[in-house]
CSV table of C-alpha atoms in Angstrom, one decimal:
chain,number,residue,atom,x,y,z
A,1,ALA,CA,0.0,0.0,0.0
A,2,ALA,CA,1.1,3.5,-0.6
A,3,ALA,CA,2.6,5.4,2.3
A,4,ALA,CA,0.1,7.7,4.0
A,5,ARG,CA,0.8,11.4,3.0
A,6,VAL,CA,0.3,14.0,5.6
A,7,VAL,CA,-0.1,17.8,5.0
A,8,THR,CA,-0.1,20.3,7.8
A,9,PRO,CA,-1.9,23.5,6.5
A,10,GLU,CA,-1.0,26.8,7.9
A,11,LEU,CA,-3.8,29.2,8.6
A,12,GLY,CA,-3.3,32.8,7.9
A,13,THR,CA,-4.8,35.9,6.4
A,14,ILE,CA,-4.1,36.9,2.8
A,15,GLU,CA,-4.4,40.7,2.3
A,16,PRO,CA,-6.5,41.7,-0.7
A,17,LYS,CA,-4.9,43.7,-3.5
A,18,LEU,CA,-7.8,46.1,-3.2
A,19,THR,CA,-9.7,46.5,0.0
A,20,THR,CA,-13.4,47.3,0.2
A,21,ALA,CA,-12.6,50.7,1.7
A,22,GLU,CA,-10.1,51.5,-1.1
A,23,ALA,CA,-12.6,50.3,-3.7
A,24,GLU,CA,-15.4,52.5,-2.3
A,25,LYS,CA,-13.1,55.5,-2.6
A,26,LEU,CA,-12.5,54.9,-6.3
A,27,GLY,CA,-15.8,56.5,-7.3
A,28,VAL,CA,-17.1,53.6,-9.5
A,29,VAL,CA,-20.7,54.7,-9.3
A,30,GLU,CA,-22.2,54.9,-12.8
A,31,LYS,CA,-21.9,53.9,-16.4
A,32,LEU,CA,-19.4,56.0,-18.4
A,33,GLY,CA,-20.0,54.5,-21.8
A,34,SER,CA,-20.5,51.3,-23.6
A,35,PHE,CA,-20.0,50.0,-27.2
A,36,THR,CA,-21.1,46.8,-29.0
A,37,GLN,CA,-19.2,45.6,-32.1
A,38,ASN,CA,-21.0,43.1,-34.3
A,39,PHE,CA,-19.1,40.7,-36.5
A,40,PRO,CA,-19.9,37.8,-38.8
A,41,TYR,CA,-20.0,34.4,-37.1
A,42,ALA,CA,-17.0,32.2,-37.4
A,43,ALA,CA,-15.8,29.7,-34.8
A,44,TYR,CA,-12.3,31.2,-34.7
A,45,ARG,CA,-13.7,34.7,-34.1
A,46,VAL,CA,-15.9,33.5,-31.2
A,47,GLN,CA,-12.9,31.8,-29.6
A,48,ASN,CA,-10.3,34.5,-30.2
A,49,ILE,CA,-12.5,37.6,-29.5
A,50,GLY,CA,-14.1,35.7,-26.6
A,51,THR,CA,-10.8,34.9,-25.1
A,52,ALA,CA,-9.7,38.6,-25.3
A,53,ALA,CA,-13.1,39.6,-23.8
A,54,ARG,CA,-12.5,37.3,-20.8
A,55,TYR,CA,-9.1,38.8,-20.2
A,56,ILE,CA,-10.5,42.3,-20.4
A,57,ASN,CA,-13.5,41.6,-18.1
A,58,GLY,CA,-12.9,42.9,-14.6
A,59,THR,CA,-10.1,45.2,-15.4
A,60,LEU,CA,-9.7,48.1,-13.0
A,61,LEU,CA,-7.9,51.3,-14.1
A,62,GLU,CA,-6.8,53.6,-11.3
A,63,PRO,CA,-6.7,57.3,-12.0
A,64,GLY,CA,-3.9,58.0,-14.5
A,65,GLU,CA,-3.4,54.4,-15.4
A,66,VAL,CA,-3.0,53.4,-19.1
A,67,PHE,CA,-5.0,50.5,-20.6
A,68,SER,CA,-2.7,48.4,-22.9
A,69,LEU,CA,-4.7,45.8,-24.9
A,70,ASN,CA,-1.6,43.7,-25.7
A,71,ASP,CA,-0.7,43.6,-22.0
A,72,ILE,CA,-4.2,42.6,-20.9
A,73,ILE,CA,-5.1,40.0,-23.6
A,74,LYS,CA,-1.6,38.4,-23.7
A,75,GLU,CA,0.3,37.0,-26.6
A,76,ARG,CA,-2.0,35.1,-29.0
A,77,THR,CA,-0.8,31.6,-28.4
A,78,VAL,CA,-2.6,28.3,-27.9
A,79,ALA,CA,-1.5,28.2,-24.3
A,80,ASN,CA,-3.2,31.6,-23.8
A,81,GLY,CA,-6.5,30.3,-25.3
A,82,TYR,CA,-6.2,31.5,-29.0
A,83,THR,CA,-6.6,29.6,-32.2
A,84,LYS,CA,-5.7,30.3,-35.9
A,85,GLY,CA,-7.9,32.6,-37.9
A,86,PHE,CA,-7.7,35.2,-40.7
A,87,VAL,CA,-5.7,38.3,-40.1
A,88,ILE,CA,-4.9,41.2,-42.4
A,89,GLY,CA,-1.3,40.8,-43.4
A,90,PRO,CA,1.1,43.2,-45.2
A,91,GLY,CA,-0.5,45.2,-48.0
A,92,GLY,CA,-3.9,44.4,-46.7
A,93,VAL,CA,-3.8,40.8,-47.8
A,94,PHE,CA,-5.6,38.2,-45.7
A,95,LYS,CA,-3.6,35.3,-44.2
A,96,GLU,CA,-4.1,32.7,-41.5
A,97,ASP,CA,-2.3,33.3,-38.2
A,98,GLN,CA,-2.8,32.8,-34.4
A,99,GLY,CA,-5.4,35.1,-32.9
A,100,GLY,CA,-7.2,36.0,-36.1
A,101,GLY,CA,-10.2,38.3,-35.6
A,102,VAL,CA,-8.9,39.6,-32.2
A,103,SER,CA,-8.7,43.1,-33.6
A,104,ALA,CA,-12.5,43.3,-33.1
A,105,SER,CA,-11.8,43.5,-29.4
A,106,ALA,CA,-9.4,46.4,-30.1
A,107,THR,CA,-12.2,48.3,-32.0
A,108,THR,CA,-14.7,47.5,-29.3
A,109,ALA,CA,-12.4,48.7,-26.5
A,110,TRP,CA,-11.3,51.9,-28.2
A,111,SER,CA,-14.9,52.8,-29.2
A,112,ALA,CA,-16.1,52.1,-25.7
A,113,ALA,CA,-13.3,54.2,-24.2
A,114,PHE,CA,-14.0,57.0,-26.7
A,115,TYR,CA,-17.7,57.1,-25.7
A,116,ALA,CA,-16.7,57.0,-22.1
A,117,GLY,CA,-14.6,60.2,-22.6
A,118,LEU,CA,-11.2,58.7,-21.9
A,119,GLU,CA,-8.0,59.9,-23.4
A,120,ARG,CA,-6.5,58.2,-26.5
A,121,VAL,CA,-2.9,57.2,-26.1
A,122,TYR,CA,-2.3,55.1,-29.2
A,123,THR,CA,-4.5,53.5,-31.9
A,124,GLN,CA,-3.6,51.9,-35.2
A,125,ALA,CA,-6.2,51.7,-37.9
A,126,HIS,CA,-6.6,48.6,-40.1
A,127,SER,CA,-4.6,48.7,-43.3
A,128,ILE,CA,-7.8,48.2,-45.3
A,129,TRP,CA,-11.3,49.7,-44.8
A,130,ILE,CA,-13.7,47.2,-43.2
A,131,PRO,CA,-17.3,48.4,-43.7
A,132,ARG,CA,-18.6,47.1,-40.3
A,133,TYR,CA,-16.1,49.4,-38.5
A,134,ARG,CA,-16.6,53.2,-38.2
A,135,ALA,CA,-13.7,55.1,-39.7
A,136,GLY,CA,-11.8,56.9,-37.0
A,137,LEU,CA,-13.2,54.6,-34.2
A,138,GLU,CA,-11.7,51.3,-35.4
A,139,ALA,CA,-8.4,49.9,-34.1
A,140,THR,CA,-6.3,46.8,-34.5
A,141,VAL,CA,-3.4,45.3,-32.6
A,142,ALA,CA,-0.4,43.1,-33.5
A,143,TRP,CA,1.8,41.3,-30.9
A,144,GLY,CA,5.3,42.8,-30.9
A,145,ALA,CA,4.3,45.5,-33.5
A,146,PHE,CA,1.7,47.9,-32.2
A,147,ASP,CA,-0.8,48.2,-29.4
A,148,MET,CA,-4.1,49.9,-28.6
A,149,LYS,CA,-3.9,52.2,-25.5
A,150,PHE,CA,-6.1,54.7,-23.7
A,151,LYS,CA,-5.7,56.4,-20.4
A,152,ASN,CA,-8.0,56.8,-17.4
A,153,ASP,CA,-7.6,60.6,-17.3
A,154,THR,CA,-10.4,61.0,-14.7
A,155,LYS,CA,-9.9,61.5,-11.0
A,156,ASN,CA,-11.7,58.2,-10.2
A,157,GLY,CA,-11.3,54.6,-11.0
A,158,VAL,CA,-12.6,53.0,-14.1
A,159,PHE,CA,-14.0,49.4,-14.0
A,160,ILE,CA,-14.4,47.5,-17.2
A,161,THR,CA,-16.9,44.7,-18.0
A,162,THR,CA,-17.5,42.7,-21.2
A,163,VAL,CA,-20.3,40.6,-22.6
A,164,MET,CA,-19.9,38.2,-25.6
A,165,THR,CA,-22.3,36.5,-28.0
A,166,ASN,CA,-21.5,34.5,-31.1
A,167,THR,CA,-21.7,37.6,-33.2
A,168,SER,CA,-20.8,40.5,-30.9
A,169,MET,CA,-18.7,41.9,-28.2
A,170,THR,CA,-19.8,44.6,-25.8
A,171,MET,CA,-17.5,46.5,-23.5
A,172,THR,CA,-18.8,48.8,-20.7
A,173,LEU,CA,-16.8,51.2,-18.6
A,174,TRP,CA,-18.0,52.3,-15.1
A,175,GLY,CA,-16.8,55.2,-13.0
A,176,THR,CA,-17.8,58.8,-12.4
A,177,LYS,CA,-18.9,60.8,-15.4
A,178,VAL,CA,-16.9,63.9,-16.5
A,179,TYR,CA,-18.9,64.7,-19.6
A,180,ASP,CA,-22.7,64.9,-20.0
A,181,ASP,CA,-22.7,63.8,-23.7
A,182,ILE,CA,-20.1,62.4,-26.1
A,183,GLN,CA,-20.7,62.1,-29.8
A,184,ALA,CA,-18.6,61.1,-32.8
A,185,VAL,CA,-18.9,63.3,-35.8
A,186,SER,CA,-17.6,62.2,-39.3
A,187,SER,CA,-16.9,64.3,-42.4
A,188,ALA,CA,-17.7,63.2,-45.9
A,189,LYS,CA,-15.1,60.7,-47.3
A,190,ARG,CA,-12.2,62.4,-49.1
A,191,ASN,CA,-8.8,61.6,-50.7
A,192,ILE,CA,-10.1,58.2,-51.6
A,193,VAL,CA,-7.4,55.9,-53.0
A,194,PRO,CA,-8.4,53.4,-55.7
A,195,PHE,CA,-7.4,49.8,-55.0
A,196,ASP,CA,-5.2,47.8,-57.2
A,197,THR,CA,-5.9,44.2,-58.3
A,198,LEU,CA,-3.4,41.7,-57.2
A,199,TYR,CA,-3.0,38.2,-58.6
A,200,ASP,CA,-1.5,35.5,-56.4
A,201,PRO,CA,-1.3,32.0,-58.0
A,202,SER,CA,0.2,30.4,-54.8
A,203,PRO,CA,-1.8,27.8,-52.9
A,204,THR,CA,-1.8,30.0,-49.8
A,205,CYS,CA,-3.8,32.7,-51.6
A,206,ASN,CA,-7.1,33.7,-49.9
A,207,ALA,CA,-9.4,35.4,-52.4
A,208,GLN,CA,-10.8,38.7,-51.2
């Protein structure tokens, strides 16, 4: 028979990273803003965007703290919960790579932060126009290349929650309002650049 194993537990108190008293002082008392980004259903999108949404959910930004999407959603690896999907590669050409579709979380997060009145630190637009995203309010990320960042420039904490469906991601920010109303205003399109036609006979070509 196997030898009996004995464990002697030590009882003690683990101090919380954030106490109730500290949390109550952060002023998270109302909705600052929310945004829902819809997307066409694909299993890889649900997995990758959903994984990013789970990492984002429950994020607390203290006053002055910067939200870095890459830091929060981690490298897009299998170990971190991501799978292969379509990404926009160099020149706006689609290719398969880990974490494909995760930029929808970047657009959701930046749009929600914009409508919450928070300060833009850095956003990178997609290299091609995607009709489901609003120009100026869309953003993408690439691990090791560029991030999506905004700052909690309020005097109070900002708490972030997310909700996923198979065709949408919603992000809501909570805190203490600074602005009564925030709107996005767009001009007419200008300086439109015609696209070229590219022919790729390779087996890895994805028609688009």
